[in-house]
C-alpha cells in the first residue's frame, strides 16, 4: 500500500461517521510536527569545533552552526530519521546569513531534489511554509552569503508528517543471520535486511533470548563477553512506527580463548633535543620521569627519538642519559630525523641494534596478550618512489596472518593532523589498509603536539568502525603551532607529556600525563573491533 493510501485508510472511519450523520466532523490532515530537533546533522564545513552542525538542531537559540568564512556554496544536512512529508522549514540566522539559498530533500542522502529556492533574503528568521517535499534527508544549500563571513544558523527546524503515521504492519523476519568473526570477548554478526511497507528503522539483537542492543544496519558486534564461551543470537526488525517482527532463527557462536591479561604501555614521539637535565628548558629528562611513574611493560616510540641529525653520538649523549633507561623494554620506530644521519638511519640502528631491526628491517611486529603490535617506518611512504613499497606488501601479509583480537600500529607520520604539518596525503594507502583490516589504534608523532581523533574512516570522516589515531609528538621537541581545529578531533593540546596506554584482552584506554604526572586527557574505554 502506498504512503498516501495508508493515510486515506486511516481517515476512512472518520469520513464514514460524518457521512452517516455522526456528530464528529470529518478529520483533516494529520498535524505537522517538528521533525529535525535532535537529529544527526553534518555540514560541508565548520568554522571550528564549537560551531558543529548538530548545534543547529539542538533546540537552543544560543548555540549555532557556522561554516568557514568567505566561501560559497556551503550546506548543512539533517537526517530526519525516517521518510516524511516536509511542509515547513524555519531558519533562525545569526548575523552571517544566507542571501540566496535553496531547500533540498532526498530519500538516500545522495540524490537531492530542490523543493524551494529563495533569493534576496535579509537574514533574521525565515519561516518557509507551503512546501511539498518527501524524503528522509533535508539539506539547506547556501549559494550566496549575505555578509563577508560564512553561513551561521542558530536553528534549522523542519516540520511535517512522517510516513509511519498510522502504520500497523510489522517488517518481515530477518534472515541469513551468521557470525562473521569472534575474539576472546566479542562476536560479530550480520544478516539479510528485512523489508517493510514504509521502512525498516533498525533491529533488536538478542543474546540468549534477551535484547542486548539496537542496530541501525544489518551488522553488529557484541562485546564484553567471556572468553571460550558459547552464546545464542537472534535478531528482529523494527519499523518507524514501532512495529516489531518475530525473531530470526537463532545461531550459536563461541568466543575464542583469552590472550593473557592486562598490561600498561608508555608511548611518545619526538623526544630528545641536544640538551641535558642541567638546563631547565630541557624537556626529555622530565618526560623520562613520567615513564618512570607509569612503570610500563614496554615503551613505544613513534619516531624522532633524537634530534637534530640523530647521529650515534647524539643518541649516546642525550637520549641514552634519560629515555635510555628503558632501552631494554623499548619497541622503537624511525622518524625522518633518524634518516638525516650519514649514512641514513645509522645512528638509530647502531644505538638500538637488533631491537630496532629484529627481522633485519626497520619495520616489524610483535605480540603481547591478545594484542598485535606493528612498528612501521613511514619514511617509506613519503618518498613517492614506489607505487607499493615492499613494507606495504609485508604489512598486508602480516595483518592477514594475525590471530590476535586487538591491533595497534605505530609509526612517525600521521595521516590526519590539525598541527603545523597538516594531513599527510602520502599516507593514504597505509591509512586505508588500517581501516580495511580493522586496526584499533594508530599512534604517530612528527607534528609536535598532542591530538586524539575520533574513529575515522578512509575519507577522514567520523566512523565508529574506523581506527583511532593519536598524535604523541610532545615528549621533548619544541612544540609547533596548532592549525585550525576540526570536528574530527576529540582533544588536542600544545603541551609536553607521555601517553599511557591501559590494555586489556578486549579493550584499550589512553591517558595523556603532563610533566607533573597530571592527567591532561583521557580517552573513553574502547572495545577492540571483531577482525573476522
Coordinates of C-alpha atoms in Angstrom, one line a residue:
X1 CA 0.0 0.0 0.0
X2 CA 1.4 3.4 -0.9
X3 CA 2.1 6.1 1.7
X4 CA -0.9 8.2 0.7
X5 CA -3.2 5.2 0.5
X6 CA -2.1 4.4 4.1
X7 CA -3.2 7.8 5.3
X8 CA -6.5 7.7 3.4
X9 CA -7.2 4.3 5.1
X10 CA -6.5 5.8 8.5
X11 CA -9.0 8.6 7.8
X12 CA -11.8 6.5 6.3
X13 CA -13.6 5.6 9.5
X14 CA -14.0 9.2 10.4
X15 CA -15.2 10.0 6.9
X16 CA -17.9 7.4 7.2
X17 CA -19.0 8.7 10.6
X18 CA -19.6 12.1 9.1
X19 CA -21.4 10.6 6.1
X20 CA -24.0 8.9 8.2
X21 CA -24.8 11.9 10.3
X22 CA -22.5 11.4 13.2
X23 CA -21.5 14.4 15.4
X24 CA -17.8 14.1 14.6
X25 CA -16.5 16.4 11.9
X26 CA -14.6 14.9 9.1
X27 CA -10.9 14.6 10.1
X28 CA -8.5 17.0 8.4
X29 CA -4.8 16.4 7.5
X30 CA -2.6 15.0 10.2
X31 CA -1.0 17.9 12.1
X32 CA 2.7 18.7 11.3
X33 CA 5.3 18.0 14.0
X34 CA 8.9 19.1 14.4
X35 CA 11.0 16.5 12.7
X36 CA 14.5 17.9 12.9
X37 CA 15.3 18.6 16.5
X38 CA 18.0 16.4 18.0
X39 CA 18.5 14.5 14.7
X40 CA 22.0 13.8 13.3
X41 CA 23.4 16.7 11.2
X42 CA 26.6 17.4 9.3
X43 CA 27.8 20.2 7.1
X44 CA 30.1 21.0 4.2
X45 CA 32.4 22.8 6.6
X46 CA 32.6 24.2 10.2
X47 CA 34.3 27.3 11.3
X48 CA 35.6 25.4 14.4
X49 CA 34.6 22.5 16.6
X50 CA 32.5 24.8 18.8
X51 CA 30.2 25.5 15.8
X52 CA 29.4 22.0 14.8
X53 CA 26.4 21.2 12.6
X54 CA 24.3 19.4 15.2
X55 CA 24.2 22.7 17.2
X56 CA 21.7 24.0 14.6
X57 CA 19.2 21.3 15.5
X58 CA 19.6 21.2 19.3
X59 CA 16.6 23.3 20.1
X60 CA 18.7 26.2 21.5
X61 CA 19.0 29.7 20.0
X62 CA 22.2 30.3 22.0
X63 CA 24.2 27.7 20.1
X64 CA 24.8 27.6 16.3
X65 CA 26.4 26.0 13.3
X66 CA 28.9 28.2 11.4
X67 CA 30.6 27.4 8.1
X68 CA 34.1 28.6 7.2
X69 CA 34.3 32.2 6.2
X70 CA 34.3 33.6 2.7
X71 CA 33.3 30.6 0.7
X72 CA 30.3 29.6 -1.4
X73 CA 28.5 27.3 -1.7
X74 CA 28.1 25.7 1.8
X75 CA 25.4 23.3 3.1
X76 CA 24.0 21.7 6.2
X77 CA 22.1 18.4 6.1
X78 CA 19.8 16.8 8.7
X79 CA 18.8 13.1 8.8
X80 CA 15.1 13.2 9.9
X81 CA 15.3 9.6 10.9
X82 CA 12.7 8.3 8.5
X83 CA 10.8 9.3 5.4
X84 CA 8.5 12.2 5.8
X85 CA 6.4 14.9 4.0
X86 CA 8.1 18.2 4.8
X87 CA 5.7 21.2 4.7
X88 CA 7.6 23.9 6.6
X89 CA 11.2 24.9 7.3
X90 CA 12.1 27.7 9.8
X91 CA 15.6 29.2 9.8
X92 CA 16.9 31.3 12.6
X93 CA 20.0 33.0 11.3
X94 CA 22.9 34.6 13.2
X95 CA 24.4 37.8 11.7
X96 CA 26.1 35.7 9.0
X97 CA 23.0 34.8 7.0
X98 CA 22.2 33.3 3.6
X99 CA 21.1 35.8 0.9
X100 CA 20.4 33.2 -1.7
X101 CA 19.8 29.5 -0.9
X102 CA 17.7 26.5 -1.6
X103 CA 16.0 23.8 0.4
X104 CA 16.5 20.2 -0.9
X105 CA 15.3 16.8 0.1
X106 CA 16.5 13.2 -0.5
X107 CA 15.4 9.6 0.1
X108 CA 19.0 8.3 0.3
X109 CA 21.2 11.2 1.4
X110 CA 22.9 11.3 -2.0
X111 CA 20.4 12.4 -4.7
X112 CA 18.6 15.6 -3.7
X113 CA 15.6 17.4 -5.2
X114 CA 15.1 21.1 -4.7
X115 CA 11.8 21.9 -3.1
X116 CA 12.3 25.7 -2.7
X117 CA 14.8 28.3 -3.9
X118 CA 15.0 31.7 -2.3
X119 CA 16.8 34.9 -3.3
X120 CA 17.5 38.3 -1.8
X121 CA 16.8 37.2 1.8
X122 CA 17.7 39.6 4.6
X123 CA 18.5 37.3 7.5
X124 CA 17.0 37.2 11.0
X125 CA 14.2 34.5 10.7
X126 CA 12.9 32.9 7.5
X127 CA 9.7 30.9 8.1
X128 CA 9.2 29.0 4.8
X129 CA 5.7 27.4 4.5
X130 CA 3.7 25.7 1.8
X131 CA 6.5 23.2 1.0
X132 CA 5.7 19.8 -0.6
X133 CA 8.8 17.6 -0.3
X134 CA 9.1 14.0 0.6
X135 CA 12.3 12.2 1.9
X136 CA 14.4 11.4 4.8
X137 CA 17.3 13.8 4.4
X138 CA 16.8 17.6 4.4
X139 CA 19.5 19.9 3.2
X140 CA 20.0 23.7 3.2
X141 CA 22.4 24.8 0.4
X142 CA 23.6 28.4 0.6
X143 CA 24.7 29.8 -2.7
X144 CA 25.3 33.4 -1.9
X145 CA 26.3 34.8 1.5
X146 CA 24.6 37.9 2.9
X147 CA 27.9 39.0 4.5
X148 CA 31.6 38.7 4.0
X149 CA 31.7 35.9 6.6
X150 CA 30.2 32.4 6.2
X151 CA 26.7 30.9 6.9
X152 CA 25.6 30.7 10.6
X153 CA 22.4 29.2 11.9
X154 CA 21.1 29.2 15.4
X155 CA 18.3 26.8 14.4
X156 CA 17.1 24.8 11.4
X157 CA 13.6 23.5 12.1
X158 CA 11.7 21.2 9.7
X159 CA 8.0 20.4 10.2
X160 CA 5.9 17.8 8.6
X161 CA 4.4 14.3 8.9
X162 CA 6.3 11.0 8.9
X163 CA 5.4 8.1 6.7
X164 CA 4.9 5.9 9.8
X165 CA 1.8 7.7 11.0
X166 CA -1.0 5.1 11.3
X167 CA 1.3 2.2 10.3
X168 CA 0.5 -1.1 12.0
X169 CA 2.2 -3.6 9.7
X170 CA 5.5 -5.1 11.1
X171 CA 8.6 -5.8 8.9
X172 CA 9.5 -9.2 7.6
X173 CA 11.6 -11.5 9.8
X174 CA 15.4 -11.1 9.2
X175 CA 17.1 -14.0 7.5
X176 CA 20.7 -15.1 6.9
X177 CA 22.0 -14.4 10.4
X178 CA 25.6 -15.5 10.7
X179 CA 28.7 -14.9 12.8
X180 CA 31.4 -13.1 10.8
X181 CA 34.2 -13.2 13.4
X182 CA 35.0 -13.7 17.1
X183 CA 37.6 -12.6 19.6
X184 CA 38.0 -13.6 23.2
X185 CA 35.4 -11.0 24.2
X186 CA 33.3 -10.3 21.1
X187 CA 31.1 -11.8 18.4
X188 CA 30.5 -10.0 15.1
X189 CA 27.1 -10.7 13.5
X190 CA 25.5 -9.9 10.1
X191 CA 22.1 -10.7 8.5
X192 CA 20.0 -10.0 5.4
X193 CA 17.9 -6.9 5.6
X194 CA 14.1 -7.1 6.3
X195 CA 11.5 -5.3 4.3
X196 CA 8.6 -3.1 5.4
X197 CA 5.6 -1.3 3.8
X198 CA 7.1 2.0 5.0
X199 CA 10.6 1.4 6.1
X200 CA 12.8 -0.6 8.5
X201 CA 14.2 1.6 11.2
X202 CA 16.5 -0.9 12.8
X203 CA 17.0 -4.2 14.5
X204 CA 17.0 -5.7 18.0
X205 CA 19.9 -8.0 18.7
X206 CA 19.0 -10.8 21.2
X207 CA 21.7 -12.8 23.1
X208 CA 20.4 -15.9 24.9
X209 CA 16.9 -14.6 24.3
X210 CA 17.3 -11.1 25.8
X211 CA 17.7 -7.9 23.9
X212 CA 21.2 -6.6 24.3
X213 CA 21.5 -3.9 21.6
X214 CA 19.7 -1.9 18.9
X215 CA 21.4 -1.9 15.5
X216 CA 20.6 0.5 12.6
X217 CA 22.4 -1.6 10.0
X218 CA 22.5 -5.3 9.2
X219 CA 25.6 -6.0 11.3
X220 CA 26.5 -5.7 15.0
X221 CA 29.5 -6.6 17.2
X222 CA 28.6 -7.9 20.7
X223 CA 31.3 -7.0 23.1
X224 CA 32.3 -7.6 26.8
X225 CA 31.8 -11.3 26.5
X226 CA 33.6 -14.1 28.4
X227 CA 36.4 -16.0 26.6
X228 CA 35.8 -19.6 25.4
X229 CA 32.0 -19.3 25.9
X230 CA 29.1 -20.2 23.6
X231 CA 26.3 -17.7 23.1
X232 CA 22.9 -17.9 21.2
X233 CA 21.9 -15.0 19.0
X234 CA 18.8 -13.9 17.0
X235 CA 17.6 -10.6 15.6
X236 CA 14.2 -9.0 14.9
X237 CA 13.3 -6.0 12.8
X238 CA 11.5 -2.8 13.8
X239 CA 9.8 -0.1 11.7
X240 CA 9.4 3.6 12.2
X241 CA 6.0 3.2 13.9
X242 CA 7.4 0.8 16.5
X243 CA 6.1 -2.4 14.9
X244 CA 8.4 -5.4 15.5
X245 CA 8.8 -8.6 13.6
X246 CA 9.2 -12.1 15.0
X247 CA 12.8 -13.1 15.9
X248 CA 15.0 -14.8 13.3
X249 CA 16.3 -18.3 13.5
X250 CA 18.9 -18.4 16.3
X251 CA 22.6 -19.3 15.8
X252 CA 25.3 -20.2 18.3
X253 CA 28.8 -18.5 18.3
X254 CA 31.7 -19.3 20.6
X255 CA 34.3 -16.7 21.8
X256 CA 38.0 -17.6 21.5
X257 CA 40.4 -18.4 24.3
X258 CA 41.7 -15.2 26.1
X259 CA 45.1 -13.7 25.4
X260 CA 46.8 -13.4 28.7
X261 CA 45.7 -10.4 30.8
X262 CA 46.1 -6.7 31.2
X263 CA 49.2 -4.5 30.8
X264 CA 50.3 -0.9 30.6
X265 CA 52.5 0.8 28.0
X266 CA 54.1 4.2 27.6
X267 CA 54.2 5.8 24.1
X268 CA 55.7 9.0 22.7
X269 CA 57.5 10.5 19.7
X270 CA 59.8 13.4 19.0
X271 CA 61.8 13.1 22.3
X272 CA 65.4 14.2 22.9
X273 CA 66.9 17.5 21.9
X274 CA 70.6 18.1 22.3
X275 CA 70.3 19.2 25.9
X276 CA 70.7 17.7 29.4
X277 CA 69.0 18.0 32.8
X278 CA 71.4 20.8 33.7
X279 CA 69.1 23.1 31.5
X280 CA 65.7 23.8 33.0
X281 CA 64.3 24.2 29.4
X282 CA 65.4 20.6 28.6
X283 CA 62.2 18.5 28.5
X284 CA 63.2 14.9 27.7
X285 CA 64.7 14.3 31.2
X286 CA 61.3 15.4 32.6
X287 CA 59.3 13.2 30.3
X288 CA 61.5 10.3 31.2
X289 CA 60.4 10.7 34.8
X290 CA 56.8 10.3 33.6
X291 CA 57.7 7.0 32.0
X292 CA 59.2 6.0 35.4
X293 CA 55.9 7.0 37.0
X294 CA 53.9 4.9 34.5
X295 CA 56.1 1.8 35.1
X296 CA 55.2 0.3 31.7
X297 CA 55.7 -3.2 30.4
X298 CA 57.0 -1.7 27.2
X299 CA 57.8 1.7 25.7
X300 CA 56.7 2.6 22.2
X301 CA 58.5 5.4 20.3
X302 CA 56.8 7.0 17.3
X303 CA 60.0 8.2 15.6
X304 CA 62.5 11.1 16.0
X305 CA 63.7 9.8 19.3
X306 CA 66.8 12.1 18.9
X307 CA 67.3 15.5 17.3
X308 CA 68.7 17.0 15.2
X309 CA 70.5 14.6 12.8
X310 CA 70.3 11.6 15.1
X311 CA 74.0 10.6 15.0
X312 CA 75.0 7.7 17.2
X313 CA 76.9 10.2 19.4
X314 CA 73.7 12.2 19.8
X315 CA 71.7 9.2 20.9
X316 CA 74.5 8.3 23.4
X317 CA 75.0 11.8 24.8
X318 CA 71.3 12.8 25.2
X319 CA 68.6 10.2 24.6
X320 CA 70.5 7.5 26.4
X321 CA 71.0 9.5 29.5
X322 CA 67.2 9.8 30.1
X323 CA 65.0 7.5 28.0
X324 CA 67.9 5.1 27.6
X325 CA 67.0 3.7 31.0
X326 CA 64.1 2.0 29.2
X327 CA 66.1 0.7 26.2
X328 CA 65.6 -3.0 27.0
X329 CA 61.8 -2.7 27.0
X330 CA 61.6 -0.1 24.1
X331 CA 60.0 -1.1 20.8
X332 CA 61.1 1.8 18.6
X333 CA 60.3 3.2 15.2
X334 CA 62.3 5.5 13.0
X335 CA 61.4 9.1 12.1
X336 CA 62.6 11.5 9.4
X337 CA 65.3 12.9 11.6
X338 CA 66.7 9.4 12.0
X339 CA 67.3 9.5 8.2
X340 CA 69.5 12.6 8.4
X341 CA 72.5 10.8 9.8
X342 CA 75.1 9.7 7.3
X343 CA 74.6 7.1 6.2
X344 CA 70.8 7.4 6.7
X345 CA 69.5 5.7 9.9
X346 CA 73.0 4.7 11.0
X347 CA 72.7 6.4 14.5
X348 CA 69.3 4.9 15.1
X349 CA 70.3 1.4 14.0
X350 CA 73.6 1.3 15.8
X351 CA 72.1 2.6 19.0
X352 CA 69.2 0.1 19.2
X353 CA 70.9 -2.8 17.3
X354 CA 68.6 -5.7 16.8
X355 CA 65.9 -4.0 19.0
X356 CA 65.2 -1.7 16.0
X357 CA 65.6 -4.4 13.3
X358 CA 64.6 -7.8 14.8
X359 CA 63.9 -9.1 11.3
X360 CA 66.6 -7.2 9.5
X361 CA 64.1 -4.4 8.5
X362 CA 63.1 -1.2 10.2
X363 CA 59.5 -2.5 10.4
X364 CA 58.4 -5.4 12.4
X365 CA 55.5 -6.8 14.5
X366 CA 55.2 -8.4 17.9
X367 CA 52.5 -9.7 20.2
X368 CA 51.6 -9.2 23.8
X369 CA 48.5 -10.7 25.5
X370 CA 45.6 -10.5 23.0
X371 CA 47.3 -7.6 21.1
X372 CA 49.3 -7.5 17.9
X373 CA 51.7 -4.5 17.6
X374 CA 53.0 -3.3 14.2
X375 CA 56.0 -0.9 14.2
X376 CA 56.4 0.8 10.8
X377 CA 59.0 3.0 9.1
X378 CA 56.8 5.6 7.3
X379 CA 59.8 7.2 5.7
X380 CA 59.0 4.6 3.0
X381 CA 55.6 6.2 2.4
X382 CA 56.9 9.8 2.0
X383 CA 59.3 9.4 -0.9
X384 CA 57.0 8.9 -3.9
X385 CA 59.5 6.4 -5.2
X386 CA 57.3 3.3 -5.2
X387 CA 53.7 2.6 -6.1
X388 CA 53.6 0.0 -3.3
X389 CA 56.7 -0.1 -1.0
X390 CA 57.9 -3.6 0.0
X391 CA 56.9 -2.6 3.5
X392 CA 53.2 -2.2 2.5
X393 CA 53.3 -5.7 0.9
X394 CA 54.8 -7.1 4.1
X395 CA 52.2 -5.3 6.2
X396 CA 49.3 -6.8 4.2
X397 CA 50.7 -10.3 4.8
X398 CA 51.4 -9.6 8.5
X399 CA 47.8 -8.4 9.1
X400 CA 46.4 -11.4 7.2
X401 CA 48.4 -13.8 9.4
X402 CA 47.4 -12.0 12.7
X403 CA 45.5 -14.2 15.2
X404 CA 45.1 -11.6 18.0
X405 CA 41.8 -9.9 18.7
X406 CA 43.3 -6.3 19.0
X407 CA 45.8 -4.4 16.8
X408 CA 47.9 -1.3 17.3
X409 CA 50.0 0.2 14.5
X410 CA 52.6 2.9 15.4
X411 CA 54.8 5.0 13.2
X412 CA 56.0 8.5 12.7
X413 CA 54.0 10.4 10.0
X414 CA 50.3 10.9 10.9
X415 CA 47.6 10.6 8.2
X416 CA 45.5 13.2 9.9
X417 CA 46.7 16.3 11.8
X418 CA 45.5 19.8 12.6
X419 CA 49.0 20.8 13.5
X420 CA 51.7 22.6 11.6
X421 CA 52.3 19.9 9.0
X422 CA 48.6 19.1 8.4
X423 CA 47.2 16.0 6.8
X424 CA 49.6 13.7 5.1
X425 CA 48.5 12.6 1.6
X426 CA 51.5 10.2 1.3
X427 CA 49.8 8.1 4.0
X428 CA 46.6 7.4 2.1
X429 CA 47.3 3.8 1.1
X430 CA 48.6 3.0 4.6
X431 CA 45.6 4.5 6.4
X432 CA 43.1 2.8 4.0
X433 CA 44.7 -0.5 4.9
X434 CA 44.4 0.3 8.6
X435 CA 40.6 0.9 8.1
X436 CA 40.1 -2.2 5.9
X437 CA 41.9 -4.5 8.4
X438 CA 40.0 -3.0 11.4
X439 CA 43.1 -1.8 13.2
X440 CA 42.0 -0.5 16.6
X441 CA 44.6 2.2 17.4
X442 CA 47.2 4.1 15.4
X443 CA 50.0 6.0 17.3
X444 CA 52.1 8.7 15.5
X445 CA 54.4 11.6 16.1
X446 CA 56.0 14.1 13.6
X447 CA 53.8 17.1 14.5
X448 CA 54.9 18.4 17.9
X449 CA 51.7 18.4 19.7
X450 CA 49.1 16.0 21.2
X451 CA 45.9 15.2 19.2
X452 CA 43.4 12.4 19.8
X453 CA 41.0 11.9 17.0
X454 CA 37.6 10.2 16.9
X455 CA 37.5 6.9 15.0
X456 CA 37.8 7.8 11.3
X457 CA 37.1 6.0 8.0
X458 CA 39.2 6.1 4.8
X459 CA 37.8 9.5 3.9
X460 CA 38.7 11.0 7.3
X461 CA 35.0 11.2 8.5
X462 CA 33.9 10.1 11.9
X463 CA 33.1 6.4 11.8
X464 CA 32.9 4.0 14.8
X465 CA 34.3 1.2 12.6
X466 CA 37.5 3.2 11.9
X467 CA 40.8 3.3 13.8
X468 CA 41.5 6.0 16.4
X469 CA 44.7 7.9 15.6
X470 CA 46.6 9.7 18.4
X471 CA 49.5 12.1 17.7
X472 CA 52.0 11.9 20.5
X473 CA 54.8 14.2 19.3
X474 CA 55.1 16.1 22.6
X475 CA 57.8 14.4 24.7
X476 CA 60.7 16.9 24.3
X477 CA 60.9 18.5 20.9
X478 CA 59.9 22.2 20.6
X479 CA 56.1 22.4 20.2
X480 CA 54.6 23.5 16.8
X481 CA 51.8 26.0 16.5
X482 CA 48.3 24.4 16.0
X483 CA 46.3 25.0 12.9
X484 CA 42.5 25.5 12.7
X485 CA 40.5 23.0 14.7
X486 CA 38.4 20.3 13.0
X487 CA 35.3 18.4 14.3
X488 CA 37.1 15.1 13.8
X489 CA 39.4 15.9 16.7
X490 CA 38.3 14.7 20.1
X491 CA 41.1 16.5 22.0
X492 CA 44.3 18.4 21.1
X493 CA 46.8 20.2 23.2
X494 CA 50.1 22.1 22.7
X495 CA 51.9 20.7 25.6
X496 CA 54.5 18.2 26.8
X497 CA 53.8 14.7 28.1
X498 CA 53.7 11.0 27.7
X499 CA 50.9 8.7 26.6
X500 CA 49.9 6.0 29.0
X501 CA 48.0 3.0 27.5
X502 CA 46.0 0.6 29.5
X503 CA 45.4 -2.6 27.5
X504 CA 43.1 -5.5 28.3
X505 CA 42.2 -8.6 26.4
X506 CA 39.5 -6.8 24.5
X507 CA 39.8 -3.0 25.1
X508 CA 42.2 0.0 25.5
X509 CA 42.2 3.3 27.3
X510 CA 44.7 6.1 26.7
X511 CA 45.7 8.9 29.2
X512 CA 48.0 11.8 28.5
X513 CA 50.2 12.6 31.5
X514 CA 51.8 16.0 31.8
X515 CA 55.1 17.0 33.3
X516 CA 53.8 16.7 36.9
X517 CA 52.1 13.4 36.1
X518 CA 48.8 15.2 36.0
X519 CA 46.1 13.8 33.7
X520 CA 45.7 16.2 30.7
X521 CA 43.4 14.0 28.6
X522 CA 41.7 10.6 28.9
X523 CA 40.0 8.6 26.2
X524 CA 36.9 6.5 26.6
X525 CA 37.4 2.8 27.1
X526 CA 37.3 1.4 23.5
X527 CA 36.5 -2.2 22.7
X528 CA 38.5 -3.9 20.0
X529 CA 36.7 -4.5 16.7
X530 CA 36.0 -8.0 15.6
X531 CA 38.6 -8.9 13.0
X532 CA 36.6 -11.6 11.1

